Amino acid sequence: MWKKNIRKDKRRRGESYIGAKNITKAARPLLPPPCFVKPNHKCIAFVKEENRQEIYNQFRKLPSLDDQRVFVINHVEQRFKSRVTRNIENSRRSFTYEYTFTVDGQKIKVCREFFMATLNVTDSFIRTACQKRSSNGVIRGDLRGKHAPFNKLSKTEIRMIN
């Protein structure tokens, strides 16, 4: 396996790895729950620490980045915003996101910070996954490296040269 693929695999699994510029990147372990700071959120009461660890391990064991995005899409529900403010024209926000985890077969609603800390992902990862969701709920694949080279000659051009 090439170094590049090993590096990508370790990054996806949340392990420490050496970056392309020979800089060691730290591991991404399970973060402590952020809901201790906010008394109105009771996410930690509904999702126990063992369940969080199990969810984290399940997420990190997924074989590809696309599978991790599908996991996020299955646990983030996108709804139209419920309240309309006075200044409708200037509002850029059109959706509200609801974050859930499946624990013992039940979907449990959690706050955004708890969701991000449990999976140890950034907000941009969640937004990207939601943007790649198509209208029927299927994620669009990663298109990097799928195009034909711009300088590739066709077979007829090669025959003309020879």
CSV table of N, CA and C in Angstrom, one decimal:
chain,number,residue,atom,x,y,z
A,1,MET,N,0.8,-1.2,0.0
A,1,MET,CA,0.0,0.0,0.0
A,1,MET,C,0.9,1.2,0.0
A,2,TRP,N,0.5,2.2,-0.8
A,2,TRP,CA,1.3,3.5,-0.8
A,2,TRP,C,1.2,4.3,0.5
A,3,LYS,N,2.2,5.1,0.7
A,3,LYS,CA,2.2,5.9,1.9
A,3,LYS,C,0.9,6.8,2.0
A,4,LYS,N,0.6,7.3,0.8
A,4,LYS,CA,-0.6,8.2,0.7
A,4,LYS,C,-1.9,7.5,1.1
A,5,ASN,N,-2.0,6.3,0.7
A,5,ASN,CA,-3.2,5.5,1.1
A,5,ASN,C,-3.2,5.2,2.6
A,6,ILE,N,-2.1,4.8,3.1
A,6,ILE,CA,-1.9,4.6,4.5
A,6,ILE,C,-2.3,5.8,5.3
A,7,ARG,N,-1.8,6.9,4.9
A,7,ARG,CA,-2.1,8.2,5.6
A,7,ARG,C,-3.6,8.5,5.6
A,8,LYS,N,-4.2,8.3,4.4
A,8,LYS,CA,-5.7,8.6,4.3
A,8,LYS,C,-6.5,7.6,5.2
A,9,ASP,N,-6.0,6.4,5.2
A,9,ASP,CA,-6.7,5.4,6.1
A,9,ASP,C,-6.6,5.7,7.5
A,10,LYS,N,-5.4,6.1,8.0
A,10,LYS,CA,-5.2,6.4,9.4
A,10,LYS,C,-6.0,7.7,9.8
A,11,ARG,N,-6.1,8.6,8.9
A,11,ARG,CA,-6.8,9.9,9.1
A,11,ARG,C,-8.3,9.5,9.3
A,12,ARG,N,-8.8,8.7,8.4
A,12,ARG,CA,-10.3,8.3,8.4
A,12,ARG,C,-10.6,7.6,9.7
A,13,ARG,N,-9.7,6.7,10.2
A,13,ARG,CA,-9.9,6.0,11.4
A,13,ARG,C,-9.7,6.8,12.7
A,14,GLY,N,-9.1,8.0,12.6
A,14,GLY,CA,-8.9,8.9,13.7
A,14,GLY,C,-7.6,8.6,14.4
A,15,GLU,N,-6.7,7.9,13.8
A,15,GLU,CA,-5.4,7.6,14.4
A,15,GLU,C,-4.4,8.7,14.0
A,16,SER,N,-3.3,8.8,14.8
A,16,SER,CA,-2.2,9.8,14.4
A,16,SER,C,-1.5,9.3,13.1
A,17,TYR,N,-1.1,10.3,12.3
A,17,TYR,CA,-0.4,10.0,11.1
A,17,TYR,C,0.5,11.1,10.7
A,18,ILE,N,1.4,10.8,9.8
A,18,ILE,CA,2.4,11.8,9.3
A,18,ILE,C,1.9,12.4,8.1
A,19,GLY,N,1.7,13.7,8.0
A,19,GLY,CA,1.1,14.4,6.9
A,19,GLY,C,2.0,14.4,5.7
A,20,ALA,N,1.5,15.0,4.6
A,20,ALA,CA,2.3,15.0,3.3
A,20,ALA,C,3.5,15.9,3.5
A,21,LYS,N,3.5,16.8,4.4
A,21,LYS,CA,4.7,17.7,4.6
A,21,LYS,C,5.5,17.2,5.8
A,22,ASN,N,5.4,15.9,6.1
A,22,ASN,CA,6.2,15.3,7.2
A,22,ASN,C,5.9,15.9,8.5
A,23,ILE,N,4.7,16.3,8.8
A,23,ILE,CA,4.3,16.9,10.0
A,23,ILE,C,3.4,15.8,10.7
A,24,THR,N,3.6,15.5,11.9
A,24,THR,CA,2.8,14.5,12.6
A,24,THR,C,1.5,15.1,13.1
A,25,LYS,N,0.4,14.5,12.7
A,25,LYS,CA,-0.9,15.0,13.1
A,25,LYS,C,-1.4,14.1,14.2
A,26,ALA,N,-2.0,14.8,15.2
A,26,ALA,CA,-2.5,14.1,16.4
A,26,ALA,C,-3.7,13.2,16.1
A,27,ALA,N,-3.9,12.2,17.0
A,27,ALA,CA,-5.1,11.4,16.8
A,27,ALA,C,-6.3,12.1,17.2
A,28,ARG,N,-7.5,11.6,16.8
A,28,ARG,CA,-8.8,12.3,17.1
A,28,ARG,C,-9.6,11.3,17.9
A,29,PRO,N,-9.3,11.3,19.3
A,29,PRO,CA,-10.0,10.4,20.1
A,29,PRO,C,-11.4,10.9,20.4
A,30,LEU,N,-12.2,10.1,21.2
A,30,LEU,CA,-13.5,10.5,21.6
A,30,LEU,C,-13.4,11.7,22.5
A,31,LEU,N,-14.0,12.8,22.3
A,31,LEU,CA,-14.0,14.0,23.1
A,31,LEU,C,-14.9,13.9,24.3
A,32,PRO,N,-14.6,14.6,25.4
A,32,PRO,CA,-15.6,14.6,26.5
A,32,PRO,C,-16.9,15.3,26.1
A,33,PRO,N,-18.0,14.9,26.7
A,33,PRO,CA,-19.2,15.5,26.3
A,33,PRO,C,-19.3,17.0,26.7
A,34,PRO,N,-19.7,17.9,25.8
A,34,PRO,CA,-19.7,19.3,26.1
A,34,PRO,C,-20.9,19.8,26.9
A,35,CYS,N,-21.9,18.9,27.1
A,35,CYS,CA,-23.2,19.3,27.7
A,35,CYS,C,-23.1,19.6,29.2
A,36,PHE,N,-21.9,19.4,29.8
A,36,PHE,CA,-21.8,19.8,31.2
A,36,PHE,C,-21.8,21.3,31.4
A,37,VAL,N,-21.4,22.0,30.4
A,37,VAL,CA,-21.4,23.5,30.5
A,37,VAL,C,-22.8,24.0,30.4
A,38,LYS,N,-23.7,23.4,29.6
A,38,LYS,CA,-25.0,23.9,29.3
A,38,LYS,C,-26.0,23.1,30.1
A,39,PRO,N,-26.6,23.8,31.1
A,39,PRO,CA,-27.5,23.0,32.0
A,39,PRO,C,-28.9,22.6,31.3
A,40,ASN,N,-29.3,23.3,30.2
A,40,ASN,CA,-30.5,23.0,29.6
A,40,ASN,C,-30.4,21.8,28.7
A,41,HIS,N,-29.2,21.4,28.3
A,41,HIS,CA,-29.1,20.2,27.4
A,41,HIS,C,-28.8,19.0,28.3
A,42,LYS,N,-29.6,18.0,28.1
A,42,LYS,CA,-29.5,16.8,28.9
A,42,LYS,C,-29.0,15.6,28.0
A,43,CYS,N,-28.2,15.9,27.1
A,43,CYS,CA,-27.8,14.8,26.1
A,43,CYS,C,-27.0,13.7,26.9
A,44,ILE,N,-26.2,14.1,27.8
A,44,ILE,CA,-25.4,13.1,28.5
A,44,ILE,C,-26.3,12.1,29.4
A,45,ALA,N,-27.5,12.6,29.8
A,45,ALA,CA,-28.4,11.7,30.5
A,45,ALA,C,-29.0,10.7,29.6
A,46,PHE,N,-29.2,11.0,28.4
A,46,PHE,CA,-29.9,10.0,27.5
A,46,PHE,C,-28.9,9.1,26.7
A,47,VAL,N,-27.7,9.6,26.5
A,47,VAL,CA,-26.7,8.8,25.8
A,47,VAL,C,-25.5,8.6,26.8
A,48,LYS,N,-25.4,7.4,27.3
A,48,LYS,CA,-24.3,7.1,28.3
A,48,LYS,C,-23.0,7.0,27.6
A,49,GLU,N,-21.9,7.1,28.4
A,49,GLU,CA,-20.5,7.1,27.9
A,49,GLU,C,-20.2,5.8,27.2
A,50,GLU,N,-20.7,4.7,27.6
A,50,GLU,CA,-20.4,3.4,26.9
A,50,GLU,C,-21.0,3.5,25.5
A,51,ASN,N,-22.3,4.1,25.4
A,51,ASN,CA,-22.9,4.2,24.1
A,51,ASN,C,-22.2,5.1,23.2
A,52,ARG,N,-21.7,6.2,23.8
A,52,ARG,CA,-20.9,7.2,23.0
A,52,ARG,C,-19.6,6.5,22.4
A,53,GLN,N,-19.0,5.7,23.2
A,53,GLN,CA,-17.7,5.0,22.8
A,53,GLN,C,-18.1,4.0,21.7
A,54,GLU,N,-19.2,3.4,21.8
A,54,GLU,CA,-19.6,2.4,20.8
A,54,GLU,C,-20.0,3.1,19.5
A,55,ILE,N,-20.7,4.2,19.6
A,55,ILE,CA,-21.0,5.0,18.4
A,55,ILE,C,-19.7,5.5,17.7
A,56,TYR,N,-18.8,6.0,18.5
A,56,TYR,CA,-17.5,6.5,18.0
A,56,TYR,C,-16.8,5.4,17.2
A,57,ASN,N,-16.6,4.3,17.9
A,57,ASN,CA,-15.9,3.1,17.3
A,57,ASN,C,-16.6,2.7,16.0
A,58,GLN,N,-17.9,2.6,16.0
A,58,GLN,CA,-18.7,2.2,14.8
A,58,GLN,C,-18.4,3.2,13.7
A,59,PHE,N,-18.4,4.5,14.0
A,59,PHE,CA,-18.2,5.5,13.0
A,59,PHE,C,-16.8,5.4,12.4
A,60,ARG,N,-15.8,5.3,13.3
A,60,ARG,CA,-14.4,5.2,12.8
A,60,ARG,C,-14.0,3.9,12.1
A,61,LYS,N,-14.8,2.9,12.3
A,61,LYS,CA,-14.5,1.6,11.6
A,61,LYS,C,-15.1,1.5,10.2
A,62,LEU,N,-15.8,2.5,9.8
A,62,LEU,CA,-16.4,2.5,8.5
A,62,LEU,C,-15.3,2.5,7.4
A,63,PRO,N,-15.5,1.8,6.3
A,63,PRO,CA,-14.3,1.6,5.4
A,63,PRO,C,-14.0,2.8,4.5
A,64,SER,N,-14.8,3.8,4.4
A,64,SER,CA,-14.5,4.9,3.5
A,64,SER,C,-15.1,6.2,4.0
A,65,LEU,N,-14.6,7.3,3.4
A,65,LEU,CA,-15.1,8.6,3.7
A,65,LEU,C,-16.6,8.7,3.3
A,66,ASP,N,-17.0,8.1,2.2
A,66,ASP,CA,-18.4,8.2,1.8
A,66,ASP,C,-19.3,7.4,2.7
A,67,ASP,N,-18.8,6.3,3.3
A,67,ASP,CA,-19.6,5.6,4.3
A,67,ASP,C,-19.8,6.4,5.6
A,68,GLN,N,-18.7,7.2,5.9
A,68,GLN,CA,-18.9,8.1,7.1
A,68,GLN,C,-19.9,9.2,6.8
A,69,ARG,N,-19.9,9.7,5.6
A,69,ARG,CA,-20.8,10.7,5.3
A,69,ARG,C,-22.2,10.2,5.3
A,70,VAL,N,-22.4,9.0,4.8
A,70,VAL,CA,-23.8,8.3,4.9
A,70,VAL,C,-24.2,8.2,6.3
A,71,PHE,N,-23.3,7.8,7.2
A,71,PHE,CA,-23.6,7.7,8.6
A,71,PHE,C,-24.1,9.0,9.1
A,72,VAL,N,-23.4,10.1,8.8
A,72,VAL,CA,-23.8,11.4,9.3
A,72,VAL,C,-25.2,11.8,8.7
A,73,ILE,N,-25.4,11.5,7.4
A,73,ILE,CA,-26.7,11.9,6.8
A,73,ILE,C,-27.8,11.1,7.4
A,74,ASN,N,-27.6,9.8,7.8
A,74,ASN,CA,-28.6,9.1,8.5
A,74,ASN,C,-29.0,9.5,9.9
A,75,HIS,N,-28.1,10.3,10.5
A,75,HIS,CA,-28.3,10.8,11.8
A,75,HIS,C,-28.5,12.3,11.9
A,76,VAL,N,-28.6,13.0,10.8
A,76,VAL,CA,-28.9,14.4,10.8
A,76,VAL,C,-30.1,14.6,9.9
A,77,GLU,N,-31.1,15.2,10.5
A,77,GLU,CA,-32.3,15.5,9.7
A,77,GLU,C,-32.4,17.0,9.4
A,78,GLN,N,-32.6,17.2,8.1
A,78,GLN,CA,-32.7,18.6,7.7
A,78,GLN,C,-34.1,19.0,7.5
A,79,ARG,N,-34.5,20.1,8.2
A,79,ARG,CA,-35.9,20.6,8.1
A,79,ARG,C,-35.9,22.1,7.8
A,80,PHE,N,-37.0,22.5,7.2
A,80,PHE,CA,-37.1,24.0,6.9
A,80,PHE,C,-37.2,24.7,8.3
A,81,LYS,N,-36.7,25.9,8.4
A,81,LYS,CA,-36.7,26.6,9.6
A,81,LYS,C,-38.1,26.9,10.0
A,82,SER,N,-38.4,26.8,11.3
A,82,SER,CA,-39.8,26.9,11.8
A,82,SER,C,-40.2,28.3,12.0
A,83,ARG,N,-39.3,29.2,12.4
A,83,ARG,CA,-39.7,30.6,12.6
A,83,ARG,C,-39.2,31.5,11.5
A,84,VAL,N,-39.9,32.5,11.2
A,84,VAL,CA,-39.5,33.5,10.2
A,84,VAL,C,-39.4,34.8,10.9
A,85,THR,N,-38.2,35.4,10.7
A,85,THR,CA,-38.0,36.7,11.3
A,85,THR,C,-38.5,37.8,10.5
A,86,ARG,N,-38.4,39.1,10.9
A,86,ARG,CA,-38.9,40.2,10.2
A,86,ARG,C,-38.2,40.4,8.8
A,87,ASN,N,-36.9,40.3,8.8
A,87,ASN,CA,-36.2,40.6,7.6
A,87,ASN,C,-35.9,39.3,6.8
A,88,ILE,N,-36.9,38.9,6.0
A,88,ILE,CA,-36.9,37.6,5.3
A,88,ILE,C,-35.8,37.7,4.2
A,89,GLU,N,-35.7,38.8,3.5
A,89,GLU,CA,-34.9,38.9,2.4
A,89,GLU,C,-33.4,38.7,2.7
A,90,ASN,N,-33.0,39.2,3.9
A,90,ASN,CA,-31.6,39.1,4.3
A,90,ASN,C,-31.2,37.8,5.0
A,91,SER,N,-32.1,36.9,5.2
A,91,SER,CA,-31.8,35.7,5.9
A,91,SER,C,-31.2,34.7,5.0
A,92,ARG,N,-30.0,34.2,5.4
A,92,ARG,CA,-29.3,33.2,4.6
A,92,ARG,C,-29.7,31.8,5.0
A,93,ARG,N,-30.2,31.7,6.2
A,93,ARG,CA,-30.5,30.3,6.7
A,93,ARG,C,-31.9,29.9,6.3
A,94,SER,N,-31.9,28.7,5.7
A,94,SER,CA,-33.2,28.2,5.3
A,94,SER,C,-33.6,26.8,5.9
A,95,PHE,N,-32.6,26.2,6.6
A,95,PHE,CA,-32.8,24.9,7.2
A,95,PHE,C,-32.4,24.9,8.6
A,96,THR,N,-33.0,24.0,9.4
A,96,THR,CA,-32.6,23.6,10.7
A,96,THR,C,-32.2,22.2,10.7
A,97,TYR,N,-31.1,21.9,11.4
A,97,TYR,CA,-30.6,20.5,11.5
A,97,TYR,C,-30.9,19.9,12.8
A,98,GLU,N,-31.5,18.7,12.8
A,98,GLU,CA,-31.7,17.9,14.1
A,98,GLU,C,-30.7,16.8,14.1
A,99,TYR,N,-30.0,16.6,15.2
A,99,TYR,CA,-29.0,15.6,15.3
A,99,TYR,C,-29.5,14.5,16.2
A,100,THR,N,-29.4,13.2,15.8
A,100,THR,CA,-29.9,12.1,16.6
A,100,THR,C,-28.8,11.0,16.6
A,101,PHE,N,-28.9,10.2,17.6
A,101,PHE,CA,-28.1,8.9,17.7
A,101,PHE,C,-29.1,7.8,18.0
A,102,THR,N,-28.8,6.6,17.4
A,102,THR,CA,-29.6,5.5,17.7
A,102,THR,C,-29.0,4.7,18.8
A,103,VAL,N,-29.7,4.6,19.9
A,103,VAL,CA,-29.2,3.9,21.1
A,103,VAL,C,-30.3,2.9,21.5
A,104,ASP,N,-29.9,1.6,21.5
A,104,ASP,CA,-30.8,0.5,21.8
A,104,ASP,C,-32.1,0.5,20.9
A,105,GLY,N,-31.9,0.8,19.6
A,105,GLY,CA,-33.0,0.8,18.7
A,105,GLY,C,-33.9,2.1,18.7
A,106,GLN,N,-33.5,3.0,19.6
A,106,GLN,CA,-34.3,4.3,19.6
A,106,GLN,C,-33.5,5.4,19.2
A,107,LYS,N,-34.1,6.3,18.4
A,107,LYS,CA,-33.4,7.6,18.0
A,107,LYS,C,-33.6,8.6,19.1
A,108,ILE,N,-32.4,9.1,19.6
A,108,ILE,CA,-32.4,10.1,20.6
A,108,ILE,C,-31.8,11.4,20.1
A,109,LYS,N,-32.6,12.4,20.3
A,109,LYS,CA,-32.2,13.7,19.8
A,109,LYS,C,-31.1,14.3,20.7
A,110,VAL,N,-30.0,14.8,20.1
A,110,VAL,CA,-28.9,15.4,20.9
A,110,VAL,C,-28.6,16.8,20.3
A,111,CYS,N,-27.8,17.6,21.1
A,111,CYS,CA,-27.4,18.9,20.6
A,111,CYS,C,-26.3,18.7,19.6
A,112,ARG,N,-26.0,19.8,18.8
A,112,ARG,CA,-25.0,19.8,17.8
A,112,ARG,C,-23.6,19.6,18.4
A,113,GLU,N,-23.3,20.2,19.5
A,113,GLU,CA,-22.0,20.1,20.1
A,113,GLU,C,-21.7,18.6,20.6
A,114,PHE,N,-22.8,18.0,21.1
A,114,PHE,CA,-22.7,16.6,21.6
A,114,PHE,C,-22.4,15.7,20.4
A,115,PHE,N,-23.1,15.9,19.3
A,115,PHE,CA,-23.0,15.1,18.1
A,115,PHE,C,-21.6,15.2,17.6
A,116,MET,N,-21.1,16.5,17.5
A,116,MET,CA,-19.7,16.7,16.9
A,116,MET,C,-18.7,16.1,17.9
A,117,ALA,N,-18.8,16.2,19.2
A,117,ALA,CA,-17.9,15.7,20.1
A,117,ALA,C,-17.8,14.2,20.1
A,118,THR,N,-19.0,13.6,20.0
A,118,THR,CA,-19.1,12.1,20.0
A,118,THR,C,-18.4,11.5,18.8
A,119,LEU,N,-18.6,12.1,17.6
A,119,LEU,CA,-17.9,11.6,16.4
A,119,LEU,C,-16.6,12.2,16.2
A,120,ASN,N,-16.3,13.3,16.9
A,120,ASN,CA,-15.0,14.1,16.7
A,120,ASN,C,-14.9,14.5,15.3
A,121,VAL,N,-15.9,15.2,14.8
A,121,VAL,CA,-15.9,15.7,13.4
A,121,VAL,C,-16.2,17.2,13.5
A,122,THR,N,-15.8,17.9,12.5
A,122,THR,CA,-16.0,19.4,12.4
A,122,THR,C,-17.4,19.7,11.9
A,123,ASP,N,-17.8,21.0,12.0
A,123,ASP,CA,-19.0,21.4,11.4
A,123,ASP,C,-19.0,21.4,9.9
A,124,SER,N,-17.8,21.6,9.3
A,124,SER,CA,-17.7,21.6,7.9
A,124,SER,C,-17.9,20.2,7.3
A,125,PHE,N,-17.5,19.2,8.1
A,125,PHE,CA,-17.7,17.8,7.7
A,125,PHE,C,-19.2,17.5,7.6
A,126,ILE,N,-19.9,17.9,8.6
A,126,ILE,CA,-21.4,17.7,8.6
A,126,ILE,C,-22.1,18.5,7.5
A,127,ARG,N,-21.7,19.7,7.3
A,127,ARG,CA,-22.3,20.5,6.2
A,127,ARG,C,-22.0,19.9,4.9
A,128,THR,N,-20.8,19.5,4.7
A,128,THR,CA,-20.4,18.9,3.4
A,128,THR,C,-21.2,17.6,3.1
A,129,ALA,N,-21.4,16.8,4.1
A,129,ALA,CA,-22.2,15.6,4.0
A,129,ALA,C,-23.6,15.9,3.7
A,130,CYS,N,-24.2,16.9,4.3
A,130,CYS,CA,-25.6,17.3,4.0
A,130,CYS,C,-25.7,17.9,2.6
A,131,GLN,N,-24.7,18.6,2.2
A,131,GLN,CA,-24.8,19.2,0.8
A,131,GLN,C,-24.7,18.1,-0.2
A,132,LYS,N,-23.9,17.1,0.0
A,132,LYS,CA,-23.8,16.0,-0.9
A,132,LYS,C,-25.0,15.0,-1.0
A,133,ARG,N,-25.9,15.2,-0.1
A,133,ARG,CA,-27.1,14.4,-0.1
A,133,ARG,C,-28.0,14.8,-1.3
A,134,SER,N,-28.4,13.9,-2.1
A,134,SER,CA,-29.3,14.1,-3.2
A,134,SER,C,-30.8,14.2,-2.7
A,135,SER,N,-31.7,14.5,-3.6
A,135,SER,CA,-33.1,14.6,-3.2
A,135,SER,C,-33.7,13.3,-2.8
A,136,ASN,N,-33.2,12.2,-3.2
A,136,ASN,CA,-33.7,10.9,-2.8
A,136,ASN,C,-33.0,10.3,-1.6
A,137,GLY,N,-32.1,11.1,-1.0
A,137,GLY,CA,-31.4,10.7,0.2
A,137,GLY,C,-30.1,9.9,0.0
A,138,VAL,N,-29.7,9.7,-1.3
A,138,VAL,CA,-28.5,9.0,-1.5
A,138,VAL,C,-27.3,10.0,-1.7
A,139,ILE,N,-26.2,9.7,-1.2
A,139,ILE,CA,-25.0,10.6,-1.2
A,139,ILE,C,-24.4,10.5,-2.6
A,140,ARG,N,-24.0,11.6,-3.1
A,140,ARG,CA,-23.2,11.7,-4.4
A,140,ARG,C,-21.8,11.2,-4.1
A,141,GLY,N,-21.2,10.4,-4.9
A,141,GLY,CA,-19.9,9.8,-4.7
A,141,GLY,C,-18.8,10.9,-4.8
A,142,ASP,N,-17.6,10.6,-4.4
A,142,ASP,CA,-16.5,11.4,-4.5
A,142,ASP,C,-16.0,11.3,-5.9
A,143,LEU,N,-15.9,12.5,-6.6
A,143,LEU,CA,-15.6,12.5,-8.0
A,143,LEU,C,-14.1,12.8,-8.3
A,144,ARG,N,-13.3,12.9,-7.2
A,144,ARG,CA,-11.9,13.2,-7.4
A,144,ARG,C,-11.2,12.0,-8.2
A,145,GLY,N,-10.4,12.4,-9.2
A,145,GLY,CA,-9.7,11.4,-9.9
A,145,GLY,C,-10.5,10.6,-10.9
A,146,LYS,N,-11.7,11.0,-11.2
A,146,LYS,CA,-12.6,10.2,-12.1
A,146,LYS,C,-12.6,10.8,-13.5
A,147,HIS,N,-12.0,11.9,-13.8
A,147,HIS,CA,-12.0,12.5,-15.1
A,147,HIS,C,-10.9,11.9,-16.0
A,148,ALA,N,-11.0,12.1,-17.3
A,148,ALA,CA,-10.0,11.6,-18.2
A,148,ALA,C,-8.9,12.7,-18.2
A,149,PRO,N,-7.6,12.3,-18.5
A,149,PRO,CA,-6.6,13.3,-18.5
A,149,PRO,C,-6.8,14.2,-19.7
A,150,PHE,N,-6.5,15.5,-19.5
A,150,PHE,CA,-6.7,16.5,-20.5
A,150,PHE,C,-5.8,16.3,-21.7
A,151,ASN,N,-4.6,15.7,-21.5
A,151,ASN,CA,-3.7,15.6,-22.6
A,151,ASN,C,-3.7,14.2,-23.2
A,152,LYS,N,-4.7,13.4,-23.0
A,152,LYS,CA,-4.7,12.0,-23.5
A,152,LYS,C,-5.1,12.0,-25.0
A,153,LEU,N,-4.4,11.3,-25.8
A,153,LEU,CA,-4.7,11.3,-27.2
A,153,LEU,C,-5.6,10.1,-27.5
A,154,SER,N,-6.5,10.4,-28.5
A,154,SER,CA,-7.4,9.3,-28.8
A,154,SER,C,-6.7,8.3,-29.7
A,155,LYS,N,-7.3,7.1,-29.9
A,155,LYS,CA,-6.6,6.1,-30.7
A,155,LYS,C,-6.4,6.5,-32.1
A,156,THR,N,-7.3,7.2,-32.7
A,156,THR,CA,-7.2,7.7,-34.1
A,156,THR,C,-6.0,8.7,-34.2
A,157,GLU,N,-5.8,9.5,-33.2
A,157,GLU,CA,-4.7,10.4,-33.2
A,157,GLU,C,-3.4,9.7,-33.1
A,158,ILE,N,-3.4,8.7,-32.3
A,158,ILE,CA,-2.1,7.9,-32.1
A,158,ILE,C,-1.8,7.1,-33.4
A,159,ARG,N,-2.8,6.6,-34.1
A,159,ARG,CA,-2.6,5.9,-35.4
A,159,ARG,C,-2.1,6.9,-36.4
A,160,MET,N,-2.6,8.1,-36.4
A,160,MET,CA,-2.1,9.1,-37.4
A,160,MET,C,-0.6,9.5,-37.2
A,161,ILE,N,-0.2,9.5,-35.9
A,161,ILE,CA,1.2,9.8,-35.6
A,161,ILE,C,2.1,8.7,-36.0
A,162,ASN,N,1.7,7.4,-35.8
A,162,ASN,CA,2.5,6.3,-36.1
A,162,ASN,C,2.4,6.1,-37.6
